[in-house]
Short mmCIF file of the C-alpha atoms (twelve columns), coordinates in Angstrom:
data_MODEL
# 
_entry.id   MODEL 
# 
loop_
_atom_site.group_PDB 
_atom_site.id 
_atom_site.type_symbol 
_atom_site.label_atom_id 
_atom_site.label_alt_id 
_atom_site.label_comp_id 
_atom_site.label_asym_id 
_atom_site.label_seq_id 
_atom_site.Cartn_x 
_atom_site.Cartn_y 
_atom_site.Cartn_z 
_atom_site.pdbx_PDB_model_num 
ATOM 1   C CA . MET A 1   167.973 140.027 81.962 1 
ATOM 2   C CA . LEU A 2   170.498 137.256 82.519 1 
ATOM 3   C CA . PHE A 3   171.217 135.930 85.996 1 
ATOM 4   C CA . SER A 4   174.243 133.630 85.813 1 
ATOM 5   C CA . LEU A 5   175.009 132.618 89.395 1 
ATOM 6   C CA . PRO A 6   176.272 129.024 89.253 1 
ATOM 7   C CA . GLY A 7   177.875 129.261 92.670 1 
ATOM 8   C CA . GLN A 8   174.421 129.560 94.215 1 
ATOM 9   C CA . VAL A 9   173.006 126.388 92.630 1 
ATOM 10  C CA . ALA A 10  174.013 122.958 93.890 1 
ATOM 11  C CA . ASP A 11  175.256 120.395 91.364 1 
ATOM 12  C CA . ARG A 12  172.233 118.920 89.612 1 
ATOM 13  C CA . THR A 13  173.901 115.717 88.435 1 
ATOM 14  C CA . GLY A 14  175.394 114.937 91.836 1 
ATOM 15  C CA . PHE A 15  172.041 115.457 93.515 1 
ATOM 16  C CA . LEU A 16  170.108 113.329 91.032 1 
ATOM 17  C CA . LEU A 17  172.550 110.433 90.710 1 
ATOM 18  C CA . HIS A 18  173.992 110.258 94.209 1 
ATOM 19  C CA . GLY A 19  171.661 112.271 96.436 1 
ATOM 20  C CA . SER A 20  174.607 114.444 97.370 1 
ATOM 21  C CA . GLY A 21  174.217 118.044 98.524 1 
ATOM 22  C CA . VAL A 22  171.064 120.062 98.912 1 
ATOM 23  C CA . ASN A 23  168.329 120.113 96.340 1 
ATOM 24  C CA . PRO A 24  169.337 122.636 93.622 1 
ATOM 25  C CA . ALA A 25  165.756 123.908 93.743 1 
ATOM 26  C CA . TYR A 26  166.604 126.045 96.766 1 
ATOM 27  C CA . GLY A 27  169.355 127.946 94.963 1 
ATOM 28  C CA . LEU A 28  167.194 128.364 91.883 1 
ATOM 29  C CA . TYR A 29  164.374 129.677 94.051 1 
ATOM 30  C CA . ASP A 30  166.637 132.304 95.618 1 
ATOM 31  C CA . ILE A 31  167.744 133.451 92.166 1 
ATOM 32  C CA . LEU A 32  164.172 133.685 90.891 1 
ATOM 33  C CA . ARG A 33  163.245 135.830 93.895 1 
ATOM 34  C CA . LYS A 34  166.152 138.144 93.035 1 
ATOM 35  C CA . MET A 35  164.834 138.301 89.487 1 
ATOM 36  C CA . GLU A 36  161.391 139.150 90.775 1 
ATOM 37  C CA . GLN A 37  162.809 142.040 92.790 1 
ATOM 38  C CA . VAL A 38  164.147 143.727 89.645 1 
ATOM 39  C CA . GLY A 39  160.916 143.306 87.690 1 
ATOM 40  C CA . VAL A 40  161.206 139.967 85.888 1 
ATOM 41  C CA . ASP A 41  157.810 138.360 85.333 1 
ATOM 42  C CA . ILE A 42  158.662 135.530 82.880 1 
ATOM 43  C CA . ALA A 43  161.749 133.324 83.284 1 
ATOM 44  C CA . GLY A 44  163.398 130.176 82.001 1 
ATOM 45  C CA . ILE A 45  166.214 128.003 83.344 1 
ATOM 46  C CA . ALA A 46  168.852 127.267 80.703 1 
ATOM 47  C CA . CYS A 47  169.684 123.832 82.103 1 
ATOM 48  C CA . ASN A 48  167.885 120.700 80.985 1 
ATOM 49  C CA . THR A 49  168.951 118.655 83.998 1 
ATOM 50  C CA . ALA A 50  167.409 121.229 86.366 1 
ATOM 51  C CA . HIS A 51  164.024 120.193 84.971 1 
ATOM 52  C CA . ALA A 52  164.216 116.693 86.455 1 
ATOM 53  C CA . PRO A 53  160.999 116.236 88.469 1 
ATOM 54  C CA . SER A 54  162.690 116.003 91.874 1 
ATOM 55  C CA . ILE A 55  164.245 119.431 91.266 1 
ATOM 56  C CA . PHE A 56  161.665 121.274 89.169 1 
ATOM 57  C CA . CYS A 57  158.601 120.147 91.132 1 
ATOM 58  C CA . LYS A 58  160.273 121.198 94.374 1 
ATOM 59  C CA . LEU A 59  161.115 124.553 92.818 1 
ATOM 60  C CA . MET A 60  157.535 125.091 91.700 1 
ATOM 61  C CA . ASN A 61  156.319 124.268 95.212 1 
ATOM 62  C CA . LEU A 62  158.749 126.795 96.680 1 
ATOM 63  C CA . LEU A 63  157.593 129.467 94.225 1 
ATOM 64  C CA . GLU A 64  153.955 128.819 95.058 1 
ATOM 65  C CA . GLN A 65  154.528 128.772 98.799 1 
ATOM 66  C CA . GLY A 66  156.590 131.948 98.617 1 
ATOM 67  C CA . GLY A 67  154.014 133.773 96.536 1 
ATOM 68  C CA . CYS A 68  156.560 134.472 93.784 1 
ATOM 69  C CA . ARG A 69  155.014 136.271 90.815 1 
ATOM 70  C CA . VAL A 70  157.579 135.082 88.269 1 
ATOM 71  C CA . ARG A 71  156.076 132.712 85.696 1 
ATOM 72  C CA . LEU A 72  158.595 129.971 85.013 1 
ATOM 73  C CA . LEU A 73  158.557 128.195 81.658 1 
ATOM 74  C CA . HIS A 74  159.383 124.482 81.504 1 
ATOM 75  C CA . MET A 75  162.229 123.950 79.045 1 
ATOM 76  C CA . VAL A 76  161.586 120.244 78.392 1 
ATOM 77  C CA . GLU A 77  157.841 120.706 77.901 1 
ATOM 78  C CA . GLU A 78  158.578 123.525 75.475 1 
ATOM 79  C CA . VAL A 79  160.935 121.283 73.493 1 
ATOM 80  C CA . ALA A 80  158.415 118.441 73.325 1 
ATOM 81  C CA . ALA A 81  155.682 120.829 72.184 1 
ATOM 82  C CA . PHE A 82  158.063 122.310 69.599 1 
ATOM 83  C CA . VAL A 83  158.806 118.874 68.113 1 
ATOM 84  C CA . ARG A 84  155.128 117.990 67.895 1 
ATOM 85  C CA . LEU A 85  154.247 121.330 66.255 1 
ATOM 86  C CA . ARG A 86  157.197 121.773 63.889 1 
ATOM 87  C CA . LEU A 87  157.771 118.131 62.957 1 
ATOM 88  C CA . PRO A 88  154.298 116.572 62.693 1 
ATOM 89  C CA . ALA A 89  155.552 113.590 60.658 1 
ATOM 90  C CA . VAL A 90  158.175 112.603 63.236 1 
ATOM 91  C CA . TYR A 91  157.466 109.785 65.697 1 
ATOM 92  C CA . ARG A 92  160.816 108.417 66.946 1 
ATOM 93  C CA . VAL A 93  162.867 111.120 68.678 1 
ATOM 94  C CA . GLY A 94  166.456 110.601 69.819 1 
ATOM 95  C CA . VAL A 95  167.596 112.558 72.879 1 
ATOM 96  C CA . LEU A 96  171.186 113.396 73.817 1 
ATOM 97  C CA . SER A 97  171.550 114.551 77.417 1 
ATOM 98  C CA . THR A 98  173.464 114.086 80.641 1 
ATOM 99  C CA . VAL A 99  173.172 110.718 82.373 1 
ATOM 100 C CA . ALA A 100 171.194 112.375 85.172 1 
ATOM 101 C CA . ALA A 101 168.711 113.943 82.777 1 
ATOM 102 C CA . ALA A 102 168.259 110.645 80.943 1 
ATOM 103 C CA . GLN A 103 167.664 108.686 84.153 1 
ATOM 104 C CA . SER A 104 165.103 111.219 85.359 1 
ATOM 105 C CA . GLY A 105 162.861 110.250 82.427 1 
ATOM 106 C CA . MET A 106 161.761 113.853 81.889 1 
ATOM 107 C CA . TYR A 107 162.091 113.816 78.093 1 
ATOM 108 C CA . THR A 108 160.471 110.391 77.803 1 
ATOM 109 C CA . THR A 109 157.492 111.616 79.834 1 
ATOM 110 C CA . ALA A 110 157.113 114.895 77.937 1 
ATOM 111 C CA . LEU A 111 157.421 113.303 74.503 1 
ATOM 112 C CA . ARG A 112 155.151 110.356 75.342 1 
ATOM 113 C CA . ALA A 113 152.434 112.793 76.411 1 
ATOM 114 C CA . ARG A 114 152.484 114.079 72.835 1 
ATOM 115 C CA . GLY A 115 152.407 110.650 71.213 1 
ATOM 116 C CA . LEU A 116 156.140 110.481 70.507 1 
ATOM 117 C CA . GLU A 117 158.601 107.663 71.150 1 
ATOM 118 C CA . THR A 118 161.886 108.514 72.865 1 
ATOM 119 C CA . ILE A 119 165.184 106.843 71.969 1 
ATOM 120 C CA . MET A 120 168.018 107.267 74.463 1 
ATOM 121 C CA . PRO A 121 171.659 106.275 73.860 1 
ATOM 122 C CA . SER A 122 173.008 103.137 75.520 1 
ATOM 123 C CA . SER A 123 174.641 103.481 78.936 1 
ATOM 124 C CA . SER A 124 178.107 103.400 77.367 1 
ATOM 125 C CA . CYS A 125 177.223 106.209 74.956 1 
ATOM 126 C CA . ARG A 126 175.614 108.225 77.748 1 
ATOM 127 C CA . SER A 127 178.872 107.939 79.686 1 
ATOM 128 C CA . ARG A 128 180.792 109.200 76.661 1 
ATOM 129 C CA . ILE A 129 178.452 112.165 76.350 1 
ATOM 130 C CA . ASP A 130 178.878 113.009 80.046 1 
ATOM 131 C CA . HIS A 131 182.630 112.805 79.508 1 
ATOM 132 C CA . ALA A 132 182.284 115.180 76.552 1 
ATOM 133 C CA . ILE A 133 180.394 117.645 78.735 1 
ATOM 134 C CA . TYR A 134 182.154 117.498 82.103 1 
ATOM 135 C CA . ASP A 135 185.737 116.304 81.600 1 
ATOM 136 C CA . LEU A 136 188.157 118.998 82.754 1 
ATOM 137 C CA . SER A 137 190.610 118.391 79.925 1 
ATOM 138 C CA . ILE A 138 188.375 117.804 76.896 1 
ATOM 139 C CA . GLY A 139 184.831 118.629 78.033 1 
ATOM 140 C CA . LEU A 140 182.578 121.300 76.567 1 
ATOM 141 C CA . LYS A 141 182.232 123.111 79.882 1 
ATOM 142 C CA . ALA A 142 185.993 123.499 80.169 1 
ATOM 143 C CA . CYS A 143 186.804 123.899 76.450 1 
ATOM 144 C CA . PRO A 144 183.752 125.387 74.734 1 
ATOM 145 C CA . ARG A 145 185.121 127.361 71.794 1 
ATOM 146 C CA . PRO A 146 186.404 125.644 69.837 1 
ATOM 147 C CA . PRO A 147 185.308 122.273 71.241 1 
ATOM 148 C CA . THR A 148 187.967 119.601 71.425 1 
ATOM 149 C CA . MET A 149 187.982 116.863 68.803 1 
ATOM 150 C CA . ALA A 150 187.571 114.276 71.562 1 
ATOM 151 C CA . ALA A 151 184.379 115.945 72.813 1 
ATOM 152 C CA . VAL A 152 182.950 116.182 69.305 1 
ATOM 153 C CA . GLN A 153 183.744 112.531 68.626 1 
ATOM 154 C CA . ASN A 154 182.090 111.412 71.870 1 
ATOM 155 C CA . VAL A 155 178.924 113.346 71.085 1 
ATOM 156 C CA . GLN A 156 178.946 112.139 67.483 1 
ATOM 157 C CA . ALA A 157 179.046 108.560 68.756 1 
ATOM 158 C CA . GLY A 158 175.750 109.205 70.500 1 
ATOM 159 C CA . VAL A 159 174.291 110.711 67.327 1 
ATOM 160 C CA . ASN A 160 175.377 107.744 65.240 1 
ATOM 161 C CA . GLU A 161 173.856 105.297 67.690 1 
ATOM 162 C CA . LEU A 162 170.513 107.120 67.787 1 
ATOM 163 C CA . ILE A 163 170.334 107.348 64.015 1 
ATOM 164 C CA . GLY A 164 171.297 103.686 63.773 1 
ATOM 165 C CA . ARG A 165 168.263 102.953 65.950 1 
ATOM 166 C CA . GLN A 166 166.025 104.853 63.517 1 
ATOM 167 C CA . ALA A 167 165.684 108.183 65.300 1 
ATOM 168 C CA . GLU A 168 163.815 110.535 62.964 1 
ATOM 169 C CA . ALA A 169 164.860 113.720 64.798 1 
ATOM 170 C CA . LEU A 170 167.459 114.588 67.437 1 
ATOM 171 C CA . ILE A 171 167.077 116.705 70.564 1 
ATOM 172 C CA . LEU A 172 170.197 118.249 72.082 1 
ATOM 173 C CA . GLY A 173 169.005 117.960 75.666 1 
ATOM 174 C CA . CYS A 174 171.976 119.690 77.288 1 
ATOM 175 C CA . THR A 175 172.884 123.334 76.813 1 
ATOM 176 C CA . GLU A 176 176.540 122.511 76.026 1 
ATOM 177 C CA . LEU A 177 175.865 120.025 73.232 1 
ATOM 178 C CA . PRO A 178 175.199 122.585 70.446 1 
ATOM 179 C CA . LEU A 179 178.816 123.675 70.859 1 
ATOM 180 C CA . ALA A 180 179.804 120.273 69.468 1 
ATOM 181 C CA . LEU A 181 176.865 119.897 67.059 1 
ATOM 182 C CA . PRO A 182 175.875 123.291 65.640 1 
ATOM 183 C CA . ALA A 183 174.052 121.834 62.630 1 
ATOM 184 C CA . LEU A 184 170.395 122.300 61.779 1 
ATOM 185 C CA . ARG A 185 170.366 118.790 60.309 1 
ATOM 186 C CA . LEU A 186 172.599 115.749 60.781 1 
ATOM 187 C CA . GLN A 187 172.489 112.852 58.342 1 
ATOM 188 C CA . GLY A 188 169.132 114.140 57.120 1 
ATOM 189 C CA . ARG A 189 167.608 114.334 60.611 1 
ATOM 190 C CA . PRO A 190 166.365 117.617 62.092 1 
ATOM 191 C CA . VAL A 191 168.358 118.743 65.138 1 
ATOM 192 C CA . ILE A 192 166.521 120.598 67.910 1 
ATOM 193 C CA . ASP A 193 168.589 122.861 70.178 1 
ATOM 194 C CA . SER A 194 166.772 122.942 73.530 1 
ATOM 195 C CA . SER A 195 168.404 126.274 74.427 1 
ATOM 196 C CA . LEU A 196 167.090 127.891 71.261 1 
ATOM 197 C CA . VAL A 197 163.603 126.517 71.885 1 
ATOM 198 C CA . LEU A 198 163.608 127.985 75.400 1 
ATOM 199 C CA . ALA A 199 164.875 131.354 74.131 1 
ATOM 200 C CA . ARG A 200 162.136 131.471 71.506 1 
ATOM 201 C CA . ALA A 201 159.512 130.516 74.093 1 
ATOM 202 C CA . LEU A 202 160.607 133.414 76.307 1 
ATOM 203 C CA . VAL A 203 160.341 135.844 73.387 1 
ATOM 204 C CA . ARG A 204 156.949 134.361 72.458 1 
ATOM 205 C CA . GLU A 205 155.613 134.972 75.958 1 
ATOM 206 C CA . ALA A 206 157.219 138.387 76.523 1 
ATOM 207 C CA . ALA A 207 157.117 140.031 73.079 1 
ATOM 208 C CA . PRO A 208 155.545 137.782 70.423 1 
ATOM 209 C CA . ASP A 209 155.805 140.493 67.766 1 
ATOM 210 C CA . LYS A 210 159.602 140.204 67.981 1 
ATOM 211 C CA . LEU A 211 159.731 136.441 67.354 1 
ATOM 212 C CA . VAL A 212 161.443 135.823 64.019 1 
ATOM 213 C CA . GLN A 213 160.592 132.944 61.714 1 
ATOM 214 C CA . MET A 214 162.726 129.814 61.993 1 
ATOM 215 C CA . PRO A 215 164.083 127.812 59.039 1 
ATOM 216 C CA . ASP A 216 161.853 124.936 57.974 1 
ATOM 217 C CA . LEU A 217 163.042 121.872 59.876 1 
ATOM 218 C CA . ASN A 218 161.145 119.616 57.482 1 
ATOM 219 C CA . TRP A 219 163.455 120.605 54.610 1 
ATOM 220 C CA . THR A 220 164.678 117.301 53.212 1 
ATOM 221 C CA . SER A 221 167.872 118.508 51.551 1 
ATOM 222 C CA . ARG A 222 171.188 118.656 53.294 1 
ATOM 223 C CA . GLY A 223 171.568 122.190 54.639 1 
ATOM 224 C CA . ILE A 224 174.903 123.434 53.334 1 
ATOM 225 C CA . GLY A 225 175.529 127.142 53.791 1 
ATOM 226 C CA . THR A 226 177.598 129.484 51.678 1 
ATOM 227 C CA . ASN A 227 180.650 128.856 53.854 1 
ATOM 228 C CA . GLY A 228 180.485 125.118 53.167 1 
ATOM 229 C CA . GLN A 229 179.301 124.322 56.689 1 
ATOM 230 C CA . TYR A 230 175.946 123.024 57.845 1 
ATOM 231 C CA . ASP A 231 173.366 125.774 58.155 1 
ATOM 232 C CA . THR A 232 172.701 126.675 61.782 1 
ATOM 233 C CA . VAL A 233 169.628 128.172 63.373 1 
# 
């Protein structure tokens, strides 16, 4: 079941960067209680930024205090565990995300706990990525399919910087970014779509017999499909 109720959730970036508005945890809590009422017992939030500690920890406290029976998976922890399991030879992991998600340190904390080093883009590149996501004229939220060339170029700048700093794998730590970078590999580096990891985790917990096998991310050849494009997951 999909509950897409953005009008009920306060802006995550505004709250994290500027302390503006109410904590988005309250809106997320209300939605999870609605989900519980129709029988949902396992849920995930398809927003990386919502997993910043000041939002997610508050949400978990609200769920516990309210006696909510829904078990909520942690998207960022799932991604970090996925990298460690599927890419055992990787150590330096580049992360593309919103500025707010980067400043929260959530990916750095989750990856460090698994012995991995996190590489974040410079502040100028992070600003370009935010522009690629949020801008009303060229951003991925406003112009998702097809993405604008400007958005793709801004995101690619972040990729190039991370690879230039020796990132061995790349995490797309924002649900919009795969619209600009649909590849399974970029310049020989595995690309991890956080949305896909969360979706697979939900299937794993709810119906593991229905979880299909993923392509091997350790494949060292460039993944060119029959249509001449990069293979996608």
